């Protein structure tokens, strides 16, 4: 049986996005590559409905999102910011804060919260003040906060753009681990190496349009036009 | 003292004090002489006008009119709220409505408990004080709400994107804003009588009442102002929050 998409965008138009359609299936990792200003971040905000597109349909599990309460979708389809955001208190407090946004903290055991930290590799920091973490640790804490809600889809905006290579590698490992639990990912980046390392499917976005979308190898080996091939070649050279 | 006030002569005599301020301005080259003259004339005119108006209103024993006066005061208060907190959409209506609710509720409760009567000498001055304090509370808290939402945008949007409702995501900002609106009143209560004698009490003592009577009235006034400000500020913030988020729980800041 063909799996059904978790989230589907149909002919989306809006600020910096033009006629964009996309389907996200369970457990897949989609990386959207494109230069700055190509509409990638805007698209993620539409997918989480943090902003509304001007035109087009957003479908969640086969039904238009108008048929749901928006918070009930967002907790299954979470968006994490490019610069990690943490609240005052310990690392463990942050996990509980995220969970408390739409559940009772007591519904989960302490062990459950620690499990969220364990999967991102910062369990040992559970009592540390979150504001004092390194940027890479904060990024992993944000992933753990998201994971505490057991989402179906995580939308990540340039998750490693502010990190050094080793912290970036750690974050990529965490993404792989979380993906192993069944969570799908849509990751926006302009880092070509990251796209290759993480993607099942790649979408190339230029000037607000999804110019090409397909499996990683297909997009890399068979660019649909000169624009895409130039974009891929220039990034290959940068990462060579 | 009251007998002296049968004519305007003492008021004109007191006007001579303004000359002192004028001389200070001239001596220190503050350049506020023109403002001083305009504002002196303005305050003189406004107060004389309101005096005659109140004299007329007091002579009419028609209770709804007293409440209409408070209604008009609330609209003027709403205009001030809009000017002081321009970032909040529909500030005039939000401000006017919130002030009115706070003033009417406090006066209504005091009437129901028999603390005051429907005599205009209670309703109108108390209404004026309630409106003035509520107006300050509303403008302070509404401006604070805007700044709180703007400064904490990343945190609020993270909460929203993790599935929080707009109410939940802005909970902290709302609390801080209501507190900001109530703080001047709480600070006033802390020092009342120690640093300066409050207006109502001073007025009663000048009019010949005993200090204890004056204190009793002042306490009633303070408690009314506290409740009025709390109610108005809370209503203003809860309504303002609805203007800052849309039905899709999206933060809509300009």
Coordinates of C-alpha atoms in Angstrom, one line a residue:
Chain A
X1 CA 0.0 0.0 0.0
X2 CA 1.4 3.4 -1.0
X3 CA 1.9 5.5 2.2
X4 CA -0.1 8.7 2.5
X5 CA 1.6 12.0 2.9
X6 CA 1.7 13.7 6.3
X7 CA 1.7 17.1 4.9
X8 CA 0.9 18.3 1.4
X9 CA 1.3 21.8 -0.1
X10 CA -0.6 22.6 -3.2
X11 CA 0.1 25.6 -5.4
X12 CA 1.3 27.8 -2.6
X13 CA 1.8 31.5 -3.4
X14 CA 3.0 34.0 -0.8
X15 CA 5.7 36.3 0.2
X16 CA 8.8 35.0 -1.6
X17 CA 7.1 31.7 -2.7
X18 CA 5.6 31.1 -6.1
X19 CA 3.3 28.2 -7.1
X20 CA 5.0 25.7 -4.9
X21 CA 3.7 22.1 -4.3
X22 CA 5.3 19.5 -2.1
X23 CA 4.4 16.3 -0.3
X24 CA 6.1 15.0 2.8
X25 CA 5.8 11.3 3.5
X26 CA 6.3 9.4 6.8
X27 CA 10.0 9.0 7.9
X28 CA 11.5 10.8 4.9
X29 CA 14.1 13.4 5.0
X30 CA 13.7 16.3 2.6
X31 CA 16.3 18.9 2.2
X32 CA 15.5 22.2 0.5
X33 CA 18.5 23.8 -1.0
X34 CA 18.7 27.2 -2.3
X35 CA 20.5 30.6 -2.1
X36 CA 19.6 33.2 0.5
X37 CA 16.3 34.9 -0.2
X38 CA 15.0 32.0 -2.2
X39 CA 11.9 31.6 0.1
X40 CA 13.1 28.6 2.1
X41 CA 12.4 30.0 5.5
X42 CA 9.1 31.5 4.4
X43 CA 8.1 28.1 3.2
X44 CA 8.9 26.4 6.5
X45 CA 6.8 29.0 8.3
X46 CA 3.9 28.2 5.9
X47 CA 4.3 24.5 6.7
X48 CA 4.0 25.2 10.4
X49 CA 1.3 27.9 9.7
X50 CA 3.2 30.4 11.6
X51 CA 2.5 32.6 8.6
X52 CA -0.3 32.0 6.2
X53 CA 0.3 31.9 2.4
X54 CA -1.6 34.2 0.2
X55 CA -3.0 31.4 -1.9
X56 CA -2.9 27.6 -2.1
X57 CA -3.8 24.7 0.1
X58 CA -2.1 23.1 3.0
X59 CA -3.2 19.6 3.7
X60 CA -2.5 17.6 6.8
X61 CA -3.3 13.9 6.7
X62 CA -5.6 14.3 3.8
X63 CA -7.6 17.2 5.3
X64 CA -7.3 20.9 4.8
X65 CA -5.7 22.5 7.8
X66 CA -8.8 24.7 8.1
X67 CA -10.5 21.6 9.5
X68 CA -8.1 21.4 12.4
X69 CA -7.3 23.6 15.3
X70 CA -3.9 25.1 14.3
X71 CA -2.1 24.3 17.7
X72 CA -3.2 20.6 17.3
X73 CA -1.3 20.5 13.9
X74 CA 1.7 22.4 15.1
X75 CA 2.5 20.0 17.8
X76 CA 2.7 17.2 15.2
X77 CA 4.4 19.4 12.6
X78 CA 6.9 21.4 14.6
X79 CA 9.2 24.2 13.4
X80 CA 12.5 24.9 15.1
X81 CA 14.2 28.3 14.6
X82 CA 17.5 28.9 12.9
X83 CA 19.0 30.4 16.1
X84 CA 18.1 28.1 19.0
X85 CA 15.8 29.6 21.6
X86 CA 15.9 28.4 25.2
X87 CA 14.0 29.6 28.3
X88 CA 15.4 30.4 31.7
X89 CA 16.0 27.4 34.0
X90 CA 17.8 24.2 33.6
X91 CA 18.0 22.0 30.5
X92 CA 15.5 19.7 32.0
X93 CA 13.2 22.7 32.8
X94 CA 13.3 23.5 29.1
X95 CA 12.1 20.1 28.1
X96 CA 9.3 20.3 30.6
X97 CA 8.4 23.8 29.4
X98 CA 8.1 22.6 25.8
X99 CA 5.9 19.7 26.9
X100 CA 3.8 21.9 29.2
X101 CA 2.8 24.1 26.3
X102 CA 0.0 21.7 25.4
X103 CA 0.1 18.9 28.1
X104 CA 0.3 18.5 31.8
X105 CA 3.9 18.1 32.9
X106 CA 2.9 15.4 35.3
X107 CA 1.6 13.2 32.4
X108 CA 5.2 12.2 31.7
X109 CA 7.7 10.6 34.0
X110 CA 11.1 12.2 34.8
X111 CA 12.6 9.2 32.9
X112 CA 10.6 10.2 29.8
X113 CA 12.0 13.7 29.9
X114 CA 15.6 12.4 30.4
X115 CA 15.0 10.1 27.5
X116 CA 14.5 13.2 25.3
X117 CA 17.9 14.5 26.4
X118 CA 19.5 11.1 26.0
X119 CA 18.5 10.8 22.4
X120 CA 20.2 14.2 21.6
X121 CA 23.2 13.3 23.7
X122 CA 22.9 16.0 26.4
X123 CA 21.5 14.0 29.3
X124 CA 24.6 14.8 31.3
X125 CA 23.7 18.5 31.1
X126 CA 20.2 18.1 32.5
X127 CA 20.8 20.2 35.6
X128 CA 22.9 22.9 33.8
X129 CA 21.4 26.4 33.2
X130 CA 20.1 26.3 29.6
X131 CA 21.3 29.8 28.8
X132 CA 24.9 28.8 29.5
X133 CA 25.0 26.0 26.9
X134 CA 27.1 26.3 23.7
X135 CA 25.1 27.1 20.6
X136 CA 25.5 23.5 19.4
X137 CA 24.1 22.2 22.7
X138 CA 21.3 24.7 22.5
X139 CA 20.5 23.4 19.1
X140 CA 20.4 19.9 20.4
X141 CA 18.2 21.0 23.3
X142 CA 15.7 22.5 20.8
X143 CA 15.6 19.2 19.0
X144 CA 15.0 17.5 22.3
X145 CA 12.2 20.0 23.2
X146 CA 10.6 19.2 19.8
X147 CA 11.1 15.4 20.3
X148 CA 9.3 15.6 23.7
X149 CA 6.1 16.2 21.8
X150 CA 6.7 13.1 19.7
X151 CA 6.0 14.9 16.4
X152 CA 5.5 13.3 13.0
X153 CA 7.4 16.0 11.2
X154 CA 10.2 18.4 12.2
X155 CA 10.9 21.5 10.2
X156 CA 14.4 22.7 10.6
X157 CA 15.7 26.1 9.4
X158 CA 19.4 26.0 8.8
X159 CA 20.1 23.8 11.8
X160 CA 23.8 24.0 11.6
X161 CA 24.4 27.4 10.0
X162 CA 25.9 28.9 13.3
X163 CA 27.8 25.8 14.3
X164 CA 31.4 24.7 13.9
X165 CA 32.1 21.5 11.9
X166 CA 32.1 19.1 14.9
X167 CA 29.0 20.6 16.4
X168 CA 27.3 20.4 13.0
X169 CA 28.3 16.7 12.8
X170 CA 26.7 16.1 16.2
X171 CA 23.5 17.8 15.1
X172 CA 23.4 15.7 11.9
X173 CA 23.8 12.5 14.0
X174 CA 20.9 13.6 16.2
X175 CA 18.7 14.2 13.2
X176 CA 19.5 10.7 11.9
X177 CA 18.7 9.3 15.3
X178 CA 15.4 11.1 15.6
X179 CA 14.6 10.1 12.0
X180 CA 15.2 6.5 13.1
X181 CA 12.3 6.9 15.6
X182 CA 10.0 7.6 12.6
X183 CA 10.0 11.4 12.5
X184 CA 10.1 13.0 9.1
X185 CA 12.3 16.0 8.4
X186 CA 12.1 19.0 6.1
X187 CA 15.4 20.8 6.4
X188 CA 16.3 24.1 4.9
X189 CA 19.9 24.8 4.2
X190 CA 22.3 26.4 1.8
X191 CA 25.0 24.0 2.8
X192 CA 25.5 21.5 0.0
X193 CA 27.4 19.0 2.0
X194 CA 24.6 18.9 4.6
X195 CA 22.1 18.3 1.9
X196 CA 24.0 15.3 0.6
X197 CA 24.6 14.0 4.1
X198 CA 21.0 14.2 5.3
X199 CA 18.6 14.0 2.3
X200 CA 16.5 11.2 1.0
X201 CA 15.0 13.8 -1.3
X202 CA 16.3 17.2 -2.4
X203 CA 14.4 20.2 -3.5
X204 CA 16.1 23.1 -5.3
X205 CA 14.5 26.4 -4.6
X206 CA 15.5 29.5 -6.6
X207 CA 13.6 32.8 -6.5
X208 CA 10.6 31.4 -4.6
X209 CA 10.1 28.4 -6.9
X210 CA 10.8 24.8 -6.3
X211 CA 12.7 24.3 -9.6
X212 CA 13.5 20.6 -9.1
X213 CA 12.4 18.0 -6.6
X214 CA 13.3 14.3 -6.4
X215 CA 15.5 11.7 -4.8
X216 CA 18.9 13.0 -3.9
X217 CA 20.8 11.0 -6.6
X218 CA 18.3 11.9 -9.2
X219 CA 18.5 15.7 -8.5
X220 CA 22.3 15.6 -8.3
X221 CA 22.9 13.5 -11.4
X222 CA 20.1 14.8 -13.6
X223 CA 19.6 18.6 -13.1
X224 CA 16.5 19.6 -14.8
X225 CA 17.9 22.8 -16.4
X226 CA 20.9 25.0 -16.6
X227 CA 19.8 27.0 -13.6
X228 CA 19.8 23.9 -11.4
X229 CA 23.0 22.5 -12.9
X230 CA 24.8 25.9 -12.4
X231 CA 23.6 26.0 -8.8
X232 CA 24.8 22.4 -8.0
X233 CA 28.1 22.9 -9.8
X234 CA 28.9 26.1 -7.9
X235 CA 28.1 24.4 -4.6
X236 CA 30.1 21.3 -5.5
X237 CA 33.1 23.6 -6.2
X238 CA 32.6 25.4 -2.9
X239 CA 32.6 22.1 -1.0
X240 CA 35.4 20.5 -3.0
Chain B
X1 CA -10.7 79.3 54.0
X2 CA -14.0 78.5 52.2
X3 CA -15.4 82.0 52.8
X4 CA -12.4 83.5 51.1
X5 CA -13.3 81.6 48.0
X6 CA -16.6 83.4 47.5
X7 CA -14.8 85.7 45.1
X8 CA -12.1 85.2 42.5
X9 CA -9.8 87.6 44.2
X10 CA -7.7 84.9 46.0
X11 CA -7.3 82.9 42.8
X12 CA -5.9 86.0 41.0
X13 CA -3.7 86.6 44.1
X14 CA -2.4 83.0 43.8
X15 CA -1.7 83.5 40.1
X16 CA 1.1 85.8 41.2
X17 CA 3.0 82.6 42.2
X18 CA 3.2 81.7 38.5
X19 CA 5.4 84.8 38.1
X20 CA 8.0 83.1 40.3
X21 CA 8.1 80.2 37.9
X22 CA 8.4 82.7 35.0
X23 CA 11.3 84.5 36.7
X24 CA 13.1 81.2 37.3
X25 CA 12.6 80.3 33.6
X26 CA 13.9 83.7 32.5
X27 CA 16.8 83.6 34.9
X28 CA 18.0 80.1 34.0
X29 CA 17.2 80.7 30.3
X30 CA 14.9 77.6 30.2
X31 CA 12.9 79.1 27.4
X32 CA 9.6 77.8 28.7
X33 CA 7.9 81.2 29.4
X34 CA 5.5 81.0 26.5
X35 CA 4.5 77.4 27.5
X36 CA 4.1 78.6 31.1
X37 CA 1.7 81.4 30.1
X38 CA -0.3 79.2 27.7
X39 CA -0.6 76.3 30.2
X40 CA -1.5 78.7 33.0
X41 CA -4.3 80.2 31.0
X42 CA -5.3 76.8 29.7
X43 CA -5.5 75.2 33.2
X44 CA -7.4 78.3 34.4
X45 CA -9.9 78.1 31.6
X46 CA -10.3 74.3 31.8
X47 CA -10.9 74.3 35.5
X48 CA -13.3 77.3 35.5
X49 CA -15.2 75.6 32.7
X50 CA -15.4 72.3 34.5
X51 CA -16.4 74.1 37.7
X52 CA -19.4 75.7 36.1
X53 CA -20.3 72.5 34.3
X54 CA -20.2 70.5 37.5
X55 CA -22.2 73.2 39.3
X56 CA -24.8 72.8 36.7
X57 CA -24.7 68.9 36.7
X58 CA -24.8 68.9 40.5
X59 CA -28.0 71.0 40.4
X60 CA -29.7 68.3 38.2
X61 CA -30.7 65.3 40.2
X62 CA -30.7 62.9 37.3
X63 CA -28.4 59.9 38.1
X64 CA -28.0 58.6 34.5
X65 CA -26.4 61.9 33.7
X66 CA -23.7 61.4 36.2
X67 CA -22.8 58.1 34.6
X68 CA -22.9 59.8 31.2
X69 CA -20.3 62.2 32.5
X70 CA -18.1 59.2 33.4
X71 CA -18.7 57.7 30.0
X72 CA -17.5 60.9 28.3
X73 CA -14.5 61.0 30.6
X74 CA -13.7 57.5 29.6
X75 CA -13.7 58.4 25.9
X76 CA -11.3 61.2 26.6
X77 CA -9.2 58.7 28.6
X78 CA -9.4 56.3 25.6
X79 CA -8.0 59.0 23.3
X80 CA -5.0 59.5 25.7
X81 CA -4.5 55.7 25.9
X82 CA -4.4 55.6 22.0
X83 CA -1.8 58.5 21.9
X84 CA 0.4 56.9 24.6
X85 CA 0.2 53.3 23.3
X86 CA 0.1 53.9 19.6
X87 CA 1.4 50.4 18.7
X88 CA -1.8 48.7 19.9
X89 CA -4.4 48.6 17.1
X90 CA -7.8 50.1 18.0
X91 CA -6.2 51.7 21.1
X92 CA -9.0 54.3 21.5
X93 CA -11.8 51.8 21.7
X94 CA -9.9 49.3 23.8
X95 CA -8.8 52.0 26.2
X96 CA -12.2 53.7 26.5
X97 CA -14.0 50.4 27.0
X98 CA -11.5 49.1 29.6
X99 CA -11.5 52.4 31.5
X100 CA -15.3 52.5 31.5
X101 CA -15.6 48.9 32.8
X102 CA -13.1 49.6 35.7
X103 CA -14.8 52.8 36.7
X104 CA -18.4 51.5 36.5
X105 CA -17.6 48.3 38.3
X106 CA -15.9 50.1 41.2
X107 CA -18.6 52.7 41.6
X108 CA -21.3 50.1 41.2
X109 CA -19.8 47.9 43.9
X110 CA -19.5 50.9 46.3
X111 CA -23.1 51.9 45.6
X112 CA -24.2 48.3 46.1
X113 CA -22.4 48.1 49.4
X114 CA -23.8 51.4 50.5
X115 CA -20.4 53.0 50.9
X116 CA -21.4 55.9 48.7
X117 CA -24.7 57.3 47.5
X118 CA -25.8 58.4 44.1
X119 CA -25.1 62.0 45.1
X120 CA -23.1 63.6 42.2
X121 CA -20.6 65.0 44.7
X122 CA -19.4 61.4 45.2
X123 CA -20.0 59.9 41.8
X124 CA -18.4 62.5 39.6
X125 CA -15.2 63.2 41.5
X126 CA -14.6 59.6 42.2
X127 CA -15.4 58.7 38.6
X128 CA -12.8 61.3 37.5
X129 CA -10.2 59.8 39.7
X130 CA -11.0 56.3 38.6
X131 CA -10.8 57.3 34.9
X132 CA -7.5 59.1 35.4
X133 CA -5.8 56.2 37.2
X134 CA -7.3 53.6 34.9
X135 CA -6.1 55.6 31.9
X136 CA -2.5 55.6 33.2
X137 CA -2.7 51.9 34.0
X138 CA -4.1 51.0 30.6
X139 CA -1.6 53.1 28.6
X140 CA 1.3 51.8 30.6
X141 CA 0.3 48.2 30.4
X142 CA -0.7 48.3 26.7
X143 CA 2.6 49.8 25.6
X144 CA 4.3 47.2 27.8
X145 CA 2.4 44.4 26.1
X146 CA 3.6 45.5 22.7
X147 CA 7.2 45.7 23.9
X148 CA 7.0 42.3 25.7
X149 CA 5.7 40.6 22.6
X150 CA 8.2 42.3 20.3
X151 CA 11.2 41.6 22.6
X152 CA 10.2 38.0 23.2
X153 CA 9.1 37.3 19.7
X154 CA 11.5 34.3 19.2
X155 CA 10.3 32.6 22.4
X156 CA 6.7 33.2 21.7
X157 CA 7.0 31.9 18.1
X158 CA 8.9 28.9 19.4
X159 CA 6.0 28.2 21.8
X160 CA 3.4 28.7 19.0
X161 CA 5.4 26.5 16.6
X162 CA 5.5 23.7 19.2
X163 CA 1.7 23.8 19.4
X164 CA 0.9 26.3 22.2
X165 CA -2.2 28.4 21.8
X166 CA -1.6 32.2 21.5
X167 CA -3.0 32.6 25.1
X168 CA -0.5 30.1 26.4
X169 CA 2.4 31.5 24.4
X170 CA 1.8 35.0 25.6
X171 CA 0.9 34.1 29.2
X172 CA 4.1 35.6 30.6
X173 CA 3.9 38.8 28.6
X174 CA 0.3 39.3 29.7
X175 CA 1.2 38.9 33.4
X176 CA 4.2 41.3 33.1
X177 CA 2.0 43.9 31.3
X178 CA -0.8 43.8 33.9
X179 CA 1.7 44.1 36.6
X180 CA 3.3 47.1 34.9
X181 CA -0.1 48.8 34.7
X182 CA -0.8 48.3 38.4
X183 CA 2.7 49.2 39.7
X184 CA 2.1 53.0 40.0
X185 CA -1.0 52.4 42.1
X186 CA 0.8 49.8 44.3
X187 CA 3.8 52.2 44.7
X188 CA 1.4 55.0 45.6
X189 CA -0.2 52.8 48.3
X190 CA 3.2 52.1 49.7
X191 CA 4.0 55.7 50.4
X192 CA 0.5 57.2 50.8
X193 CA 0.5 59.7 53.7
X194 CA 4.2 59.4 54.3
X195 CA 5.6 61.6 51.5
X196 CA 2.5 63.6 50.5
X197 CA -1.1 63.8 51.6
X198 CA -3.3 62.6 48.8
X199 CA -5.7 64.9 47.0
X200 CA -9.0 63.8 48.3
X201 CA -7.8 63.9 51.9
X202 CA -6.1 67.3 51.5
X203 CA -9.3 68.6 49.9
X204 CA -11.5 67.4 52.8
X205 CA -9.1 68.8 55.4
X206 CA -9.0 72.2 53.6
X207 CA -12.8 72.1 53.5
X208 CA -12.9 71.7 57.3
X209 CA -13.3 68.0 57.8
X210 CA -11.5 66.2 60.7
X211 CA -8.3 64.4 59.6
X212 CA -9.8 61.1 60.7
X213 CA -12.8 61.6 58.5
X214 CA -10.6 62.6 55.7
X215 CA -8.4 59.5 56.1
X216 CA -11.5 57.3 56.0
X217 CA -12.6 58.8 52.7
X218 CA -9.1 58.6 51.4
X219 CA -8.9 54.9 52.2
X220 CA -12.2 54.3 50.4
X221 CA -10.8 56.2 47.4
X222 CA -7.5 54.3 47.4
X223 CA -9.3 50.9 47.4
X224 CA -11.6 52.0 44.7
X225 CA -8.7 53.2 42.6
X226 CA -6.9 50.0 43.1
X227 CA -9.8 47.8 42.0
X228 CA -10.7 50.2 39.1
X229 CA -7.1 50.1 37.8
X230 CA -6.8 46.4 38.2
X231 CA -10.0 45.8 36.3
X232 CA -9.3 48.3 33.6
X233 CA -5.7 47.1 33.1
X234 CA -6.7 43.5 32.9
X235 CA -9.5 44.1 30.5
X236 CA -7.2 46.3 28.4
X237 CA -4.5 43.6 28.2
X238 CA -6.8 40.7 27.5
X239 CA -8.5 42.7 24.7
X240 CA -5.2 44.0 23.4
X241 CA -3.8 40.5 23.2
X242 CA -6.6 39.5 20.9
X243 CA -5.5 42.2 18.5
X244 CA -1.9 41.0 18.5
X245 CA -2.7 37.4 17.4
X246 CA -5.1 36.2 14.8
X247 CA -7.5 33.3 14.8
X248 CA -4.7 31.0 13.5
X249 CA -2.6 31.7 16.6
X250 CA -0.2 33.8 14.5
X251 CA 1.6 36.7 16.1
X252 CA 0.7 39.8 14.1
X253 CA 3.1 42.6 15.1
X254 CA 3.6 45.6 12.8

